[in-house]
Coordinates of C-alpha atoms in Angstrom, one line a residue:
X235 CA 102.1 117.1 155.3
X236 CA 98.7 118.0 153.8
X237 CA 98.5 120.6 151.1
X238 CA 95.7 123.2 151.3
X239 CA 93.9 122.5 148.1
X240 CA 92.0 125.8 148.4
X241 CA 95.2 127.9 148.5
X242 CA 96.1 129.9 145.4
X243 CA 99.2 129.4 143.2
X244 CA 100.6 131.1 140.2
X245 CA 101.7 130.3 136.6
X246 CA 103.9 133.4 136.1
X247 CA 101.4 136.2 136.4
X248 CA 98.2 134.1 136.3
X249 CA 96.7 133.4 139.7
X250 CA 94.9 130.1 140.0
X251 CA 92.6 130.0 143.0
X252 CA 92.7 126.3 143.9
X253 CA 95.2 123.4 143.5
X254 CA 92.8 121.5 141.2
X255 CA 93.0 121.6 137.4
X256 CA 90.3 120.2 135.1
X257 CA 92.0 118.3 132.3
X258 CA 91.6 119.0 128.6
X259 CA 89.7 116.0 127.1
X260 CA 88.8 115.8 123.5
X261 CA 85.1 115.3 122.9
X262 CA 84.4 116.2 126.5
X263 CA 85.7 119.6 127.5
X264 CA 83.1 121.8 125.9
X265 CA 82.3 125.1 127.5
X266 CA 79.4 123.6 129.6
X267 CA 81.9 121.1 131.1
X268 CA 84.5 123.8 131.9
X269 CA 81.9 126.1 133.5
X270 CA 80.6 123.3 135.6
X271 CA 84.2 122.4 136.7
X272 CA 84.8 126.0 137.8
X273 CA 81.5 125.9 139.9
X274 CA 82.6 122.7 141.6
X275 CA 86.1 123.9 142.6
X276 CA 88.5 123.6 139.7
X277 CA 90.9 126.6 139.8
X278 CA 91.9 126.2 136.2
X279 CA 90.0 124.7 133.3
X280 CA 91.3 123.7 129.9
X281 CA 89.8 123.4 126.5
X282 CA 89.9 120.3 124.4
X283 CA 92.6 120.0 121.8
X284 CA 92.4 122.6 119.0
X285 CA 93.9 121.4 115.8
X286 CA 96.4 123.8 114.3
X287 CA 96.1 121.9 111.0
X288 CA 92.8 123.8 110.5
X289 CA 94.8 126.9 109.7
X290 CA 96.3 125.2 106.7
X291 CA 93.4 123.0 105.7
X292 CA 90.3 125.2 105.7
X293 CA 88.0 122.2 105.1
X294 CA 88.9 120.5 108.4
X295 CA 85.7 120.9 110.4
X296 CA 85.2 118.4 113.2
X297 CA 83.1 118.8 116.3
X298 CA 82.7 122.6 116.4
X299 CA 84.5 125.7 117.3
X300 CA 85.9 126.8 120.6
X301 CA 83.7 129.2 122.6
X302 CA 85.4 131.3 125.3
X303 CA 83.7 133.3 128.0
X304 CA 85.1 135.5 130.7
X305 CA 83.4 133.5 133.5
X306 CA 85.6 130.5 132.7
X307 CA 88.8 132.3 133.6
X308 CA 91.5 131.4 134.3
X309 CA 91.3 129.3 131.1
X310 CA 94.0 127.4 129.2
X311 CA 93.4 126.6 125.6
X312 CA 95.2 123.6 124.4
X313 CA 96.7 123.4 120.8
X314 CA 98.4 120.6 119.0
X315 CA 100.5 120.3 116.0
X316 CA 104.2 119.8 114.9
X317 CA 105.0 122.9 112.8
X318 CA 106.5 125.7 114.9
X319 CA 105.2 128.5 112.6
X320 CA 101.6 127.1 112.4
X321 CA 101.6 126.6 116.2
X322 CA 102.7 130.1 116.8
X323 CA 99.9 131.5 114.6
X324 CA 97.3 129.4 116.3
X325 CA 98.7 130.5 119.7
X326 CA 98.3 134.1 118.7
X327 CA 94.7 133.5 117.8
X328 CA 94.0 131.8 121.1
X329 CA 95.5 134.7 123.0
X330 CA 93.4 137.2 121.0
X331 CA 90.3 135.2 121.9
X332 CA 90.9 135.7 125.6
X333 CA 92.8 132.6 126.8
X334 CA 94.9 133.2 129.9
X335 CA 97.3 130.4 129.1
X336 CA 98.3 128.5 125.9
X337 CA 98.8 124.8 126.5
X338 CA 100.7 122.6 124.1
X339 CA 99.8 119.0 123.8
X340 CA 102.8 116.7 123.8
X341 CA 100.8 113.8 125.4
X342 CA 98.1 112.6 123.0
X343 CA 98.7 108.9 122.3
X344 CA 96.0 108.5 119.6
X345 CA 97.3 107.3 116.2
X346 CA 95.5 110.0 114.2
X347 CA 97.5 112.6 116.1
X348 CA 100.9 110.9 116.6
X349 CA 101.2 109.9 112.9
X350 CA 101.3 113.6 112.0
X351 CA 104.3 114.1 114.3
X352 CA 102.2 115.8 116.9
X353 CA 101.1 114.8 120.4
X354 CA 103.2 112.2 122.2
X355 CA 105.5 111.8 119.2
X356 CA 107.2 115.0 120.1
X357 CA 108.5 113.5 123.3
X358 CA 111.0 111.6 121.1
X359 CA 111.8 114.6 118.9
X360 CA 113.2 117.0 121.4
X361 CA 114.6 119.5 118.9
X362 CA 111.3 120.0 117.2
X363 CA 109.5 120.0 120.6
X364 CA 111.7 122.8 121.8
X365 CA 111.3 124.7 118.5
X366 CA 107.5 124.5 118.9
X367 CA 107.6 125.8 122.5
X368 CA 110.0 128.6 121.6
X369 CA 107.9 129.7 118.6
X370 CA 104.7 129.8 120.6
X371 CA 106.4 131.6 123.5
X372 CA 107.6 134.3 121.1
X373 CA 104.2 134.7 119.5
X374 CA 102.2 135.4 122.7
X375 CA 102.4 137.4 125.9
X376 CA 100.4 135.0 128.0
X377 CA 102.2 132.1 129.7
X378 CA 102.8 128.9 127.7
X379 CA 102.5 125.5 129.3
X380 CA 103.0 121.9 128.1
X381 CA 101.2 118.7 128.9
X382 CA 103.1 115.5 128.3
X383 CA 103.4 111.8 129.0
X384 CA 106.4 110.0 130.3
X385 CA 107.3 108.9 126.7
X386 CA 106.2 106.7 123.9
X387 CA 107.3 103.3 125.2
X388 CA 106.6 101.6 128.5
X389 CA 109.4 102.5 131.0
X390 CA 110.4 105.5 129.0
X391 CA 112.0 108.4 130.9
X392 CA 111.9 110.9 128.0
X393 CA 109.9 113.4 130.0
X394 CA 112.8 113.9 132.4
X395 CA 115.2 114.6 129.6
X396 CA 112.8 116.9 127.7
X397 CA 111.1 118.7 130.6
X398 CA 114.0 121.0 131.6
X399 CA 114.7 121.8 127.9
X400 CA 111.1 122.8 127.4
X401 CA 111.4 125.2 130.4
X402 CA 114.6 126.6 128.8
X403 CA 112.6 127.1 125.6
X404 CA 110.0 129.2 127.5
X405 CA 107.4 126.8 129.1
X406 CA 106.1 128.4 132.3
X407 CA 104.6 125.2 133.7
X408 CA 104.6 121.5 132.9
X409 CA 101.8 118.9 133.3
X410 CA 103.0 115.3 133.5
X411 CA 100.8 112.2 133.0
X412 CA 103.3 109.5 133.9
X413 CA 102.0 106.8 131.7
X414 CA 103.5 106.0 128.3
X415 CA 101.7 106.6 125.1
X416 CA 101.6 102.8 124.6
X417 CA 99.8 102.4 127.9
X418 CA 97.0 104.7 126.9
X419 CA 95.0 104.6 130.1
X420 CA 95.9 101.2 131.4
X421 CA 98.0 100.3 134.4
X422 CA 99.0 103.0 136.9
X423 CA 100.5 106.4 136.6
X424 CA 104.0 106.3 138.0
X425 CA 104.2 109.5 140.0
X426 CA 107.8 108.8 141.1
X427 CA 108.6 110.4 137.7
X428 CA 106.5 113.4 138.7
X429 CA 108.6 113.9 141.8
X430 CA 111.8 113.6 139.8
X431 CA 110.5 116.2 137.3
X432 CA 109.6 118.6 140.1
X433 CA 113.2 118.4 141.3
X434 CA 114.6 119.2 137.9
X435 CA 112.6 122.3 136.9
X436 CA 111.9 125.6 138.6
X437 CA 108.4 126.1 137.2
X438 CA 105.1 124.6 138.7
X439 CA 104.5 121.0 137.8
X440 CA 100.9 119.7 137.6
X441 CA 100.5 116.0 138.5
X442 CA 98.0 114.2 136.2
X443 CA 96.8 110.6 136.3
X444 CA 94.8 108.5 138.8
X445 CA 93.6 111.5 140.8
X446 CA 90.2 110.1 141.9
X447 CA 89.8 111.3 145.5
X448 CA 90.9 113.9 148.0
X449 CA 93.1 111.3 149.7
X450 CA 94.7 110.4 146.5
X451 CA 95.2 114.1 145.5
X452 CA 96.8 114.8 148.9
X453 CA 99.1 111.8 148.7
X454 CA 100.3 112.8 145.2
X455 CA 100.9 116.4 146.2
X456 CA 102.8 115.4 149.4
X457 CA 105.0 112.8 147.7
X458 CA 105.8 114.7 144.5
X459 CA 106.0 118.3 145.5
X460 CA 103.8 119.2 142.6
X461 CA 101.9 122.5 142.6
X462 CA 98.6 121.1 141.7
X463 CA 96.7 118.0 140.5
X464 CA 94.8 117.5 137.3
X465 CA 91.6 115.5 137.2
X466 CA 90.2 114.1 134.0
X467 CA 88.1 111.0 133.6
X468 CA 87.0 111.0 137.3
X469 CA 85.0 114.2 136.6
X470 CA 83.1 112.9 133.6
X471 CA 79.5 113.2 134.6
X472 CA 80.7 113.5 138.2
X473 CA 81.5 117.1 139.1
X474 CA 80.9 116.2 142.7
X475 CA 84.2 114.4 142.6
X476 CA 85.9 117.8 142.1
X477 CA 84.1 119.2 145.2
X478 CA 85.1 116.2 147.3
X479 CA 88.8 116.6 146.3
X480 CA 88.9 120.3 147.0
X481 CA 86.6 120.6 150.0
X482 CA 86.4 117.2 151.5
X483 CA 83.5 114.7 151.7
X484 CA 80.2 116.5 151.0
X485 CA 78.3 113.3 150.5
X486 CA 76.9 111.8 147.3
X487 CA 74.5 114.0 145.2
X488 CA 70.8 113.3 145.3
X489 CA 69.0 112.0 142.2
X490 CA 67.4 115.4 141.9
X491 CA 70.8 117.1 141.9
X492 CA 72.2 114.7 139.3
X493 CA 69.2 115.3 137.0
X494 CA 69.4 119.1 137.4
X495 CA 73.1 119.2 136.6
X496 CA 72.7 116.9 133.6
X497 CA 69.8 119.0 132.1
X498 CA 71.7 122.2 132.6
X499 CA 74.7 120.6 130.9
X500 CA 72.4 119.5 128.0
X501 CA 70.9 122.9 127.6
X502 CA 74.3 124.7 127.7
X503 CA 75.8 122.2 125.2
X504 CA 72.9 122.9 122.8
X505 CA 73.6 126.6 123.1
X506 CA 77.2 126.0 122.1
X507 CA 77.0 123.2 119.6
X508 CA 73.5 123.4 118.3
X509 CA 70.7 120.8 118.6
X510 CA 71.9 118.5 115.8
X511 CA 75.5 118.1 117.0
X512 CA 74.5 117.9 120.6
X513 CA 72.0 115.0 120.2
X514 CA 74.8 112.5 119.5
X515 CA 77.5 114.2 121.5
X516 CA 75.5 114.0 124.7
X517 CA 74.6 110.3 124.7
X518 CA 77.9 109.2 126.4
X519 CA 77.2 111.7 129.2
X520 CA 73.9 110.0 130.2
X521 CA 75.8 106.9 131.3
X522 CA 78.4 109.0 133.1
X523 CA 75.9 111.1 135.1
X524 CA 73.4 108.3 135.8
X525 CA 75.8 105.5 136.6
X526 CA 77.6 104.9 139.9
X527 CA 74.4 103.3 141.1
X528 CA 72.4 106.6 140.8
X529 CA 69.8 105.2 138.4
X530 CA 69.1 101.7 137.1
X531 CA 70.8 100.6 133.9
X532 CA 67.6 100.2 131.9
X533 CA 66.8 103.9 132.5
X534 CA 70.1 105.0 130.9
X535 CA 69.5 102.7 127.9
X536 CA 66.0 104.2 127.5
X537 CA 67.4 107.7 127.3
X538 CA 69.8 106.8 124.5
X539 CA 67.0 105.4 122.4
X540 CA 64.9 108.7 122.6
X541 CA 65.0 110.7 119.4
X542 CA 65.1 114.3 120.7
X543 CA 66.7 116.1 123.6
X544 CA 63.3 117.4 124.6
X545 CA 62.1 113.8 125.1
X546 CA 65.3 113.1 127.2
X547 CA 64.7 116.1 129.4
X548 CA 61.0 115.3 129.9
X549 CA 61.9 111.7 130.9
X550 CA 64.6 112.9 133.3
X551 CA 62.2 115.3 135.0
X552 CA 59.6 112.6 135.3
X553 CA 62.1 110.4 137.1
X554 CA 63.1 113.2 139.5
X555 CA 60.5 115.9 139.6
X556 CA 62.3 117.8 142.4
X557 CA 65.1 118.5 139.9
X558 CA 63.1 121.3 138.3
X559 CA 63.5 123.6 141.3
X560 CA 67.2 123.0 141.5
X561 CA 67.6 123.5 137.8
X562 CA 65.8 126.9 138.0
X563 CA 68.3 128.0 140.6
X564 CA 71.3 126.8 138.5
X565 CA 70.0 128.5 135.4
X566 CA 69.4 131.8 137.3
X567 CA 73.1 131.9 138.1
X568 CA 74.3 131.1 134.5
X569 CA 75.9 133.9 132.5
X570 CA 74.0 135.1 129.5
X571 CA 76.9 134.3 127.1
X572 CA 76.9 137.8 125.6
X573 CA 80.6 138.2 126.1
X574 CA 81.5 134.8 124.4
X575 CA 84.2 134.8 121.8
X576 CA 84.0 132.1 119.1
X577 CA 87.5 131.0 118.1
X578 CA 87.7 130.2 114.4
X579 CA 89.8 127.1 114.9
X580 CA 88.4 123.5 114.6
X581 CA 88.3 121.4 117.7
X582 CA 89.8 117.9 117.4
X583 CA 87.8 114.9 118.3
X584 CA 90.8 112.5 117.9
X585 CA 91.0 111.7 121.5
X586 CA 92.6 113.3 124.6
X587 CA 96.2 113.1 125.9

């Protein structure tokens, strides 16, 4: 039976208008990415990981600070750490900044995170994991959610032991990426575990992993009973994938549409991060947007070699002059950013979970 991906659902008292969630991805999920995701059909968007260690170590300054605006809502802000008290304090700050949900990362497999006892490590430390969730739940009035992997080792079923306990501790929704931390992003996500988790808990479960098309999303929802699917890497430089999943095949974007979206993304990122940080940050996006046969490889390599973003923009518009009109329309619809709140917590660039 097909699920209506445009139907709303709820995490406690937060209404989410579609069954598609845009994943939190470190070094990717800046405000421009989240806003774009909402425009293309994501019902819920998530920030990249916010390091709670920044509360204790004031000199920790990584990519930038989290900027939150009302037009992103509903918005989940993801925090990571292993100390219940510090996590609770961070969660309170996140709520004060306007987040609709506080998401806790129990899935990041990157060594810089796991060696601190945070991320996927907490899947094998259920007492501490539950203490973190309980502390965060007590500290905020908004719903608390958890994103996790199946476990640390290949074949682990830790998520099925821990999931119900996290719900008992206060989690209002669980996201499962059924790969092990050891797998990173290799192999396939085992969504039979997602189906088992759905049977064990009475809160919405979001299925993450290998959601790359509408057909795949429908199959996962139908076979697992999950409330929604989460899309991550498939949306990098490709927001049209979100539209295809939610609405059906709308056809590939034109070169002009690709260039317009990329330039808007560039300008919005500069507004958030500043010119200096944005110049290096944006380079990976050129390949993501212009790949998939949209532009020849030498063109992408040429952009990376340009010294300024103004030069990149000029070269893009020279390659697709019709993008200027599309871009003007997109910018006219952009919010002015006057209601943005800048959250004084450093964003992690360790890598996503």
